[in-house]
Amino acid sequence: MNNTIKWGILGTGRISRAFAEGLKFASNGNLHGVASRTKTNAEQFAEEWKVPRVFENYQELAQSDEIDAVYIATPHTEHAANSILCMKNKKAVLCEKPFAVNAMEVEKMIGQAKENDVLLMEGMWSRFPPLMGKLREILSSGEIGEIRTLQADFGFRPPSRDPNGRLFNPKLAGGSLLDIGIYPISLASMLMGRPESFLADWHCGPTGVDEQASLIFKYQNGSMALLHSSLESHTRQDAFLSGTEGNILIHKQCWKPQKMTVELLPSGKTEIIEMPFAGNGFNYEAVAFGELLLSGKKESPVMSLAESLEIMSLMDEIRSSWGLKYPGE
Ligand SMILES: NC(=O)c1ccc[n+]([C@@H]2O[C@H](COP(=O)([O-])OP(=O)(O)OC[C@H]3O[C@@H](n4cnc5c(N)ncnc54)[C@H](OP(=O)(O)O)[C@@H]3O)[C@@H](O)[C@H]2O)c1
């Protein structure tokens, strides 16, 4: 590997295309290969995105000496197996959120990363845009004091309600919590750590997965988070954090963060900060991952393996409180 990472993509769905677009704006990596379960899909994707190398199946890509890093963009249920396959073949892995279906799978992934001494990271892309760096800077300056409450949500109504599609199919670990609820949960984790206790309720849709979820997290210091996910309605998709000395609104869509309003209290001084994406936003996580790989790091300080595991185990506990288990769990 010189200073340019050769990326391979596993799976040719919707988000693979977004990542391929993002890589066009990544200074330290190129899209070199794509693998699909179906050769023609891989060929089509390669033609569309000008990918030099087509692999006939996932294993072939995992074993190829031509690939340095693999982006896993398959349904949640495949993340652990696909990541492990790649790591066993010494590939660095950036695996889409949610990292896996449950904490047991994440533990196996982390174990494999350690055993093979490779870089592994959850693709929580929202952590990497410049605005999030700015947010972390403001918070550590103490300007808004101590965070006491957070309200954040991610809800949308998919036009297709296909019971076999990955959003609603329990066999593909469907439901709002794992797919989109993870964004407000991950934000809360970044800002406030792990809650000491939670209250959670859900609406179980006709396929048996959570079409809506509402969560209240309480932290050891008494701060609280109110989070919501929905596959039934388009919600505000913003995040409002209130500190003892001020507030920050991360504007819609807070999972794609490009604008925030910072209000200092009691002066009422308000600043609007806009940091639009260069590229489609996926470039930031790709570049950050590339920097880690090129410098020989095995995990990210921004999205650590311990935190990914903690988030997953919290989601396990939430699902368990509802009695929601996926087939095979
Ligand atoms: N970061 C984000 O903003 C974001 C947004 C959307 C989704 N995601 C995550 O990305 C992952 C993929 O989501 P997506 O919307 O891209 O899904 P998608 O359009 O359904 O694509 C998933 C791809 O995975 C492959 N695959 C492997 N095993 C499969 C199986 N058993 N059933 C169906 N497809 C299978 C297929 O590609 P081949 O047939 O070519 O192998 C398929 O095209 C999910 O885990 C999701 O949470 C992230």
GROMACS .gro file of C-alpha atoms and ligand atoms in nm:
model
  377
    1MET     CA    1   0.000   0.000   0.000
    2ASN     CA    2   0.143   0.340  -0.092
    3ASN     CA    3  -0.045   0.653   0.017
    4THR     CA    4  -0.362   0.559  -0.167
    5ILE     CA    5  -0.593   0.295  -0.031
    6LYS     CA    6  -0.751   0.050  -0.268
    7TRP     CA    7  -1.109   0.010  -0.151
    8GLY     CA    8  -1.337  -0.281  -0.220
    9ILE     CA    9  -1.714  -0.269  -0.171
   10LEU     CA   10  -1.917  -0.570  -0.062
   11GLY     CA   11  -2.278  -0.551  -0.184
   12THR     CA   12  -2.426  -0.336  -0.457
   13GLY     CA   13  -2.730  -0.177  -0.288
   14ARG     CA   14  -2.833   0.179  -0.222
   15ILE     CA   15  -2.567   0.282   0.027
   16SER     CA   16  -2.284   0.120  -0.169
   17ARG     CA   17  -2.363   0.374  -0.438
   18ALA     CA   18  -2.350   0.661  -0.187
   19PHE     CA   19  -2.012   0.540  -0.062
   20ALA     CA   20  -1.881   0.504  -0.418
   21GLU     CA   21  -1.985   0.865  -0.479
   22GLY     CA   22  -1.817   0.971  -0.153
   23LEU     CA   23  -1.491   0.803  -0.254
   24LYS     CA   24  -1.468   1.036  -0.553
   25PHE     CA   25  -1.399   1.312  -0.297
   26ALA     CA   26  -1.158   1.111  -0.081
   27SER     CA   27  -0.799   1.228  -0.108
   28ASN     CA   28  -0.641   0.904   0.018
   29GLY     CA   29  -0.842   0.626  -0.146
   30ASN     CA   30  -0.984   0.489  -0.470
   31LEU     CA   31  -1.260   0.246  -0.540
   32HIS     CA   32  -1.073  -0.051  -0.684
   33GLY     CA   33  -1.311  -0.348  -0.659
   34VAL     CA   34  -1.672  -0.451  -0.608
   35ALA     CA   35  -1.827  -0.785  -0.516
   36SER     CA   36  -2.184  -0.900  -0.534
   37ARG     CA   37  -2.369  -1.222  -0.474
   38THR     CA   38  -2.461  -1.192  -0.841
   39LYS     CA   39  -2.192  -1.142  -1.104
   40THR     CA   40  -2.412  -0.928  -1.330
   41ASN     CA   41  -2.491  -0.692  -1.041
   42ALA     CA   42  -2.120  -0.648  -0.975
   43GLU     CA   43  -2.057  -0.586  -1.344
   44GLN     CA   44  -2.337  -0.329  -1.363
   45PHE     CA   45  -2.210  -0.151  -1.053
   46ALA     CA   46  -1.854  -0.153  -1.191
   47GLU     CA   47  -1.970   0.000  -1.515
   48GLU     CA   48  -2.174   0.266  -1.339
   49TRP     CA   49  -1.895   0.366  -1.100
   50LYS     CA   50  -1.595   0.290  -1.324
   51VAL     CA   51  -1.460   0.025  -1.087
   52PRO     CA   52  -1.157  -0.150  -1.237
   53ARG     CA   53  -1.199  -0.489  -1.071
   54VAL     CA   54  -1.510  -0.707  -1.050
   55PHE     CA   55  -1.525  -0.998  -0.807
   56GLU     CA   56  -1.771  -1.280  -0.863
   57ASN     CA   57  -1.848  -1.325  -0.495
   58TYR     CA   58  -1.763  -1.179  -0.154
   59GLN     CA   59  -1.497  -1.441  -0.077
   60GLU     CA   60  -1.301  -1.362  -0.391
   61LEU     CA   61  -1.283  -0.994  -0.295
   62ALA     CA   62  -1.191  -1.077   0.065
   63GLN     CA   63  -0.901  -1.294  -0.056
   64SER     CA   64  -0.770  -1.056  -0.319
   65ASP     CA   65  -0.424  -0.904  -0.275
   66GLU     CA   66  -0.542  -0.606  -0.476
   67ILE     CA   67  -0.771  -0.476  -0.199
   68ASP     CA   68  -0.656  -0.294   0.119
   69ALA     CA   69  -0.985  -0.198   0.284
   70VAL     CA   70  -1.339  -0.328   0.252
   71TYR     CA   71  -1.660  -0.131   0.297
   72ILE     CA   72  -1.937  -0.367   0.407
   73ALA     CA   73  -2.279  -0.247   0.289
   74THR     CA   74  -2.495  -0.556   0.320
   75PRO     CA   75  -2.806  -0.592   0.544
   76HIS     CA   76  -2.745  -0.581   0.921
   77THR     CA   77  -2.773  -0.959   0.953
   78GLU     CA   78  -2.473  -1.010   0.722
   79HIS     CA   79  -2.239  -0.755   0.882
   80ALA     CA   80  -2.068  -0.986   1.130
   81ALA     CA   81  -2.009  -1.275   0.888
   82ASN     CA   82  -1.897  -1.047   0.605
   83SER     CA   83  -1.661  -0.847   0.829
   84ILE     CA   84  -1.512  -1.162   0.979
   85LEU     CA   85  -1.454  -1.311   0.633
   86CYS     CA   86  -1.262  -1.000   0.530
   87MET     CA   87  -1.064  -0.970   0.854
   88LYS     CA   88  -0.961  -1.338   0.838
   89ASN     CA   89  -0.805  -1.241   0.506
   90LYS     CA   90  -0.621  -0.951   0.668
   91LYS     CA   91  -0.840  -0.677   0.525
   92ALA     CA   92  -0.917  -0.356   0.711
   93VAL     CA   93  -1.294  -0.330   0.752
   94LEU     CA   94  -1.532  -0.035   0.759
   95CYS     CA   95  -1.870  -0.191   0.834
   96GLU     CA   96  -2.197  -0.003   0.801
   97LYS     CA   97  -2.413   0.076   1.102
   98PRO     CA   98  -2.555  -0.095   1.296
   99PHE     CA   99  -2.222  -0.275   1.347
  100ALA     CA  100  -2.411  -0.606   1.371
  101VAL     CA  101  -2.742  -0.740   1.501
  102ASN     CA  102  -2.640  -0.777   1.865
  103ALA     CA  103  -2.350  -0.740   2.107
  104MET     CA  104  -2.253  -1.105   2.083
  105GLU     CA  105  -2.183  -1.060   1.712
  106VAL     CA  106  -1.991  -0.737   1.775
  107GLU     CA  107  -1.774  -0.914   2.032
  108LYS     CA  108  -1.686  -1.176   1.770
  109MET     CA  109  -1.598  -0.905   1.520
  110ILE     CA  110  -1.374  -0.727   1.769
  111GLY     CA  111  -1.211  -1.059   1.862
  112GLN     CA  112  -1.137  -1.126   1.495
  113ALA     CA  113  -0.991  -0.777   1.447
  114LYS     CA  114  -0.756  -0.832   1.742
  115GLU     CA  115  -0.661  -1.184   1.630
  116ASN     CA  116  -0.570  -1.064   1.281
  117ASP     CA  117  -0.436  -0.730   1.397
  118VAL     CA  118  -0.644  -0.534   1.148
  119LEU     CA  119  -0.829  -0.202   1.153
  120LEU     CA  120  -1.202  -0.229   1.218
  121MET     CA  121  -1.455   0.054   1.248
  122GLU     CA  122  -1.833   0.098   1.251
  123GLY     CA  123  -1.943   0.320   0.963
  124MET     CA  124  -2.121   0.578   1.177
  125TRP     CA  125  -2.056   0.842   0.912
  126SER     CA  126  -2.232   1.120   1.108
  127ARG     CA  127  -1.934   1.148   1.342
  128PHE     CA  128  -1.689   1.256   1.076
  129PRO     CA  129  -1.817   1.569   0.895
  130PRO     CA  130  -1.637   1.897   0.986
  131LEU     CA  131  -1.940   2.026   1.179
  132MET     CA  132  -1.909   1.739   1.426
  133GLY     CA  133  -1.544   1.826   1.485
  134LYS     CA  134  -1.655   2.185   1.553
  135LEU     CA  135  -1.927   2.063   1.790
  136ARG     CA  136  -1.678   1.855   1.989
  137GLU     CA  137  -1.450   2.163   2.002
  138ILE     CA  138  -1.730   2.387   2.139
  139LEU     CA  139  -1.829   2.128   2.398
  140SER     CA  140  -1.477   2.080   2.525
  141SER     CA  141  -1.431   2.459   2.551
  142GLY     CA  142  -1.704   2.456   2.817
  143GLU     CA  143  -1.890   2.740   2.642
  144ILE     CA  144  -2.232   2.584   2.690
  145GLY     CA  145  -2.150   2.436   3.029
  146GLU     CA  146  -2.252   2.084   3.121
  147ILE     CA  147  -2.502   1.909   2.895
  148ARG     CA  148  -2.820   1.842   3.092
  149THR     CA  149  -3.069   1.737   2.826
  150LEU     CA  150  -3.068   1.611   2.470
  151GLN     CA  151  -3.360   1.568   2.235
  152ALA     CA  152  -3.294   1.397   1.903
  153ASP     CA  153  -3.490   1.196   1.654
  154PHE     CA  154  -3.476   1.026   1.318
  155GLY     CA  155  -3.803   0.931   1.155
  156PHE     CA  156  -3.908   0.888   0.795
  157ARG     CA  157  -4.184   0.704   0.617
  158PRO     CA  158  -4.038   0.478   0.348
  159PRO     CA  159  -4.257   0.490   0.037
  160SER     CA  160  -4.228   0.111   0.005
  161ARG     CA  161  -4.354  -0.088   0.303
  162ASP     CA  162  -4.240  -0.417   0.154
  163PRO     CA  163  -4.257  -0.673   0.436
  164ASN     CA  164  -3.965  -0.859   0.276
  165GLY     CA  165  -3.745  -0.549   0.242
  166ARG     CA  166  -3.468  -0.501   0.496
  167LEU     CA  167  -3.649  -0.222   0.687
  168PHE     CA  168  -3.947  -0.437   0.787
  169ASN     CA  169  -3.830  -0.797   0.755
  170PRO     CA  170  -3.742  -0.951   1.094
  171LYS     CA  171  -3.519  -1.204   0.914
  172LEU     CA  172  -3.304  -0.907   0.807
  173ALA     CA  173  -3.320  -0.752   1.157
  174GLY     CA  174  -3.563  -0.483   1.041
  175GLY     CA  175  -3.714  -0.210   1.254
  176SER     CA  176  -3.650   0.155   1.331
  177LEU     CA  177  -3.418   0.112   1.628
  178LEU     CA  178  -3.132  -0.065   1.455
  179ASP     CA  179  -3.167   0.118   1.126
  180ILE     CA  180  -3.222   0.481   1.225
  181GLY     CA  181  -3.269   0.493   1.603
  182ILE     CA  182  -2.899   0.420   1.617
  183TYR     CA  183  -2.823   0.776   1.498
  184PRO     CA  184  -2.974   0.961   1.797
  185ILE     CA  185  -2.843   0.684   2.026
  186SER     CA  186  -2.492   0.721   1.887
  187LEU     CA  187  -2.513   1.099   1.922
  188ALA     CA  188  -2.625   1.062   2.284
  189SER     CA  189  -2.339   0.821   2.343
  190MET     CA  190  -2.085   1.064   2.197
  191LEU     CA  191  -2.219   1.352   2.405
  192MET     CA  192  -2.320   1.189   2.731
  193GLY     CA  193  -2.176   0.837   2.751
  194ARG     CA  194  -2.370   0.532   2.860
  195PRO     CA  195  -2.701   0.587   3.041
  196GLU     CA  196  -2.742   0.449   3.387
  197SER     CA  197  -3.104   0.354   3.316
  198PHE     CA  198  -3.363   0.387   3.042
  199LEU     CA  199  -3.732   0.374   2.965
  200ALA     CA  200  -3.829   0.250   2.619
  201ASP     CA  201  -4.152   0.186   2.438
  202TRP     CA  202  -4.225   0.074   2.085
  203HIS     CA  203  -4.495   0.023   1.832
  204CYS     CA  204  -4.475  -0.325   1.686
  205GLY     CA  205  -4.580  -0.324   1.319
  206PRO     CA  206  -4.748  -0.604   1.125
  207THR     CA  207  -4.417  -0.779   1.048
  208GLY     CA  208  -4.325  -0.793   1.418
  209VAL     CA  209  -4.052  -0.526   1.420
  210ASP     CA  210  -4.048  -0.183   1.586
  211GLU     CA  211  -4.193   0.070   1.344
  212GLN     CA  212  -4.155   0.339   1.610
  213ALA     CA  213  -3.949   0.365   1.926
  214SER     CA  214  -3.933   0.625   2.202
  215LEU     CA  215  -3.648   0.625   2.449
  216ILE     CA  216  -3.567   0.814   2.768
  217PHE     CA  217  -3.209   0.777   2.889
  218LYS     CA  218  -3.099   0.886   3.236
  219TYR     CA  219  -2.732   0.938   3.316
  220GLN     CA  220  -2.546   0.905   3.643
  221ASN     CA  221  -2.513   1.283   3.681
  222GLY     CA  222  -2.890   1.329   3.636
  223SER     CA  223  -2.878   1.448   3.276
  224MET     CA  224  -3.144   1.306   3.043
  225ALA     CA  225  -3.192   1.226   2.674
  226LEU     CA  226  -3.521   1.193   2.490
  227LEU     CA  227  -3.481   1.005   2.163
  228HIS     CA  228  -3.718   0.884   1.899
  229SER     CA  229  -3.711   0.676   1.582
  230SER     CA  230  -3.989   0.611   1.333
  231LEU     CA  231  -4.055   0.430   1.008
  232GLU     CA  232  -4.410   0.567   1.015
  233SER     CA  233  -4.364   0.943   0.986
  234HIS     CA  234  -4.119   1.210   0.882
  235THR     CA  235  -4.001   1.362   1.208
  236ARG     CA  236  -3.799   1.678   1.267
  237GLN     CA  237  -3.467   1.493   1.241
  238ASP     CA  238  -3.287   1.754   1.443
  239ALA     CA  239  -3.104   1.745   1.776
  240PHE     CA  240  -3.123   1.997   2.058
  241LEU     CA  241  -2.871   1.985   2.338
  242SER     CA  242  -2.918   2.205   2.640
  243GLY     CA  243  -2.630   2.287   2.867
  244THR     CA  244  -2.611   2.482   3.189
  245GLU     CA  245  -2.470   2.785   2.998
  246GLY     CA  246  -2.625   2.750   2.653
  247ASN     CA  247  -2.797   2.543   2.387
  248ILE     CA  248  -2.702   2.394   2.054
  249LEU     CA  249  -2.946   2.303   1.779
  250ILE     CA  250  -2.808   2.068   1.515
  251HIS     CA  251  -3.041   2.140   1.229
  252LYS     CA  252  -3.230   1.890   1.019
  253GLN     CA  253  -3.091   1.639   0.918
  254CYS     CA  254  -2.882   1.602   1.229
  255TRP     CA  255  -2.751   1.263   1.111
  256LYS     CA  256  -2.608   1.447   0.810
  257PRO     CA  257  -2.476   1.741   1.013
  258GLN     CA  258  -2.398   2.061   0.825
  259LYS     CA  259  -2.555   2.342   1.028
  260MET     CA  260  -2.596   2.428   1.397
  261THR     CA  261  -2.713   2.722   1.603
  262VAL     CA  262  -2.528   2.794   1.923
  263GLU     CA  263  -2.705   3.012   2.179
  264LEU     CA  264  -2.520   3.134   2.486
  265LEU     CA  265  -2.720   3.203   2.801
  266PRO     CA  266  -2.806   3.431   2.965
  267SER     CA  267  -2.674   3.683   2.708
  268GLY     CA  268  -2.880   3.525   2.430
  269LYS     CA  269  -2.584   3.567   2.192
  270THR     CA  270  -2.653   3.341   1.896
  271GLU     CA  271  -2.418   3.209   1.631
  272ILE     CA  272  -2.519   3.008   1.327
  273ILE     CA  273  -2.243   2.779   1.207
  274GLU     CA  274  -2.268   2.627   0.861
  275MET     CA  275  -2.017   2.376   0.732
  276PRO     CA  276  -2.154   2.229   0.411
  277PHE     CA  277  -2.019   1.898   0.286
  278ALA     CA  278  -1.752   1.888   0.022
  279GLY     CA  279  -1.876   1.573  -0.150
  280ASN     CA  280  -2.174   1.376  -0.024
  281GLY     CA  281  -2.046   1.334   0.333
  282PHE     CA  282  -1.934   0.972   0.308
  283ASN     CA  283  -1.594   1.103   0.201
  284TYR     CA  284  -1.523   1.218   0.559
  285GLU     CA  285  -1.547   0.874   0.716
  286ALA     CA  286  -1.359   0.723   0.419
  287VAL     CA  287  -1.074   0.973   0.459
  288ALA     CA  288  -1.064   0.931   0.840
  289PHE     CA  289  -1.054   0.553   0.799
  290GLY     CA  290  -0.782   0.587   0.535
  291GLU     CA  291  -0.571   0.801   0.767
  292LEU     CA  292  -0.598   0.538   1.040
  293LEU     CA  293  -0.502   0.262   0.800
  294LEU     CA  294  -0.208   0.450   0.653
  295SER     CA  295  -0.075   0.528   1.000
  296GLY     CA  296  -0.105   0.166   1.116
  297LYS     CA  297  -0.385   0.228   1.369
  298LYS     CA  298  -0.626  -0.052   1.452
  299GLU     CA  299  -0.921   0.152   1.573
  300SER     CA  300  -1.066   0.500   1.563
  301PRO     CA  301  -1.062   0.740   1.858
  302VAL     CA  302  -1.379   0.901   1.715
  303MET     CA  303  -1.577   0.577   1.686
  304SER     CA  304  -1.402   0.328   1.911
  305LEU     CA  305  -1.475  -0.044   1.920
  306ALA     CA  306  -1.561  -0.026   2.289
  307GLU     CA  307  -1.820   0.242   2.220
  308SER     CA  308  -1.968   0.050   1.925
  309LEU     CA  309  -2.001  -0.251   2.154
  310GLU     CA  310  -2.159  -0.041   2.429
  311ILE     CA  311  -2.415   0.105   2.186
  312MET     CA  312  -2.500  -0.240   2.055
  313SER     CA  313  -2.544  -0.385   2.402
  314LEU     CA  314  -2.771  -0.092   2.494
  315MET     CA  315  -2.985  -0.167   2.188
  316ASP     CA  316  -2.990  -0.535   2.295
  317GLU     CA  317  -3.124  -0.427   2.635
  318ILE     CA  318  -3.386  -0.201   2.475
  319ARG     CA  319  -3.507  -0.480   2.246
  320SER     CA  320  -3.507  -0.722   2.535
  321SER     CA  321  -3.730  -0.486   2.736
  322TRP     CA  322  -3.981  -0.508   2.448
  323GLY     CA  323  -3.939  -0.882   2.396
  324LEU     CA  324  -3.815  -0.824   2.038
  325LYS     CA  325  -3.588  -1.105   1.921
  326TYR     CA  326  -3.489  -1.167   1.563
  327PRO     CA  327  -3.506  -1.515   1.411
  328GLY     CA  328  -3.185  -1.703   1.487
  329GLU     CA  329  -3.102  -1.498   1.798
  330LIG     N1  330  -2.479   0.528   0.650
  330LIG     C1  331  -2.599   0.547   0.602
  330LIG     O1  332  -2.645   0.660   0.584
  330LIG     C2  333  -2.681   0.430   0.562
  330LIG     C3  334  -2.794   0.450   0.483
  330LIG     C4  335  -2.865   0.339   0.441
  330LIG     C5  336  -2.824   0.214   0.482
  330LIG     N2  337  -2.716   0.198   0.563
  330LIG     C6  338  -2.674   0.064   0.609
  330LIG     O2  339  -2.618  -0.005   0.498
  330LIG     C7  340  -2.660  -0.139   0.497
  330LIG     C8  341  -2.722  -0.167   0.361
  330LIG     O3  342  -2.832  -0.083   0.341
  330LIG     P1  343  -2.889  -0.051   0.192
  330LIG     O4  344  -2.998   0.047   0.211
  330LIG     O5  345  -2.779  -0.020   0.099
  330LIG     O6  346  -2.953  -0.193   0.156
  330LIG     P2  347  -2.987  -0.253   0.014
  330LIG     O7  348  -3.012  -0.146  -0.084
  330LIG     O8  349  -3.091  -0.356   0.037
  330LIG     O9  350  -2.852  -0.325  -0.029
  330LIG     C9  351  -2.794  -0.428   0.045
  330LIG    C10  352  -2.706  -0.512  -0.046
  330LIG    O10  353  -2.653  -0.617   0.031
  330LIG    C11  354  -2.633  -0.733  -0.048
  330LIG     N3  355  -2.687  -0.848   0.027
  330LIG    C12  356  -2.613  -0.945   0.086
  330LIG     N4  357  -2.690  -1.033   0.149
  330LIG    C13  358  -2.817  -0.993   0.130
  330LIG    C14  359  -2.943  -1.045   0.171
  330LIG     N5  360  -2.954  -1.157   0.244
  330LIG     N6  361  -3.055  -0.980   0.134
  330LIG    C15  362  -3.049  -0.867   0.061
  330LIG     N7  363  -2.931  -0.813   0.019
  330LIG    C16  364  -2.816  -0.875   0.053
  330LIG    C17  365  -2.702  -0.706  -0.182
  330LIG    O11  366  -2.599  -0.681  -0.276
  330LIG     P3  367  -2.550  -0.794  -0.376
  330LIG    O12  368  -2.673  -0.866  -0.420
  330LIG    O13  369  -2.484  -0.717  -0.481
  330LIG    O14  370  -2.456  -0.886  -0.304
  330LIG    C18  371  -2.783  -0.580  -0.160
  330LIG    O15  372  -2.789  -0.500  -0.274
  330LIG    C19  373  -2.758  -0.155   0.614
  330LIG    O16  374  -2.696  -0.221   0.720
  330LIG    C20  375  -2.795  -0.014   0.653
  330LIG    O17  376  -2.813   0.003   0.792
  330LIG    C21  377  -2.643   0.304   0.600
   0.00000   0.00000   0.00000
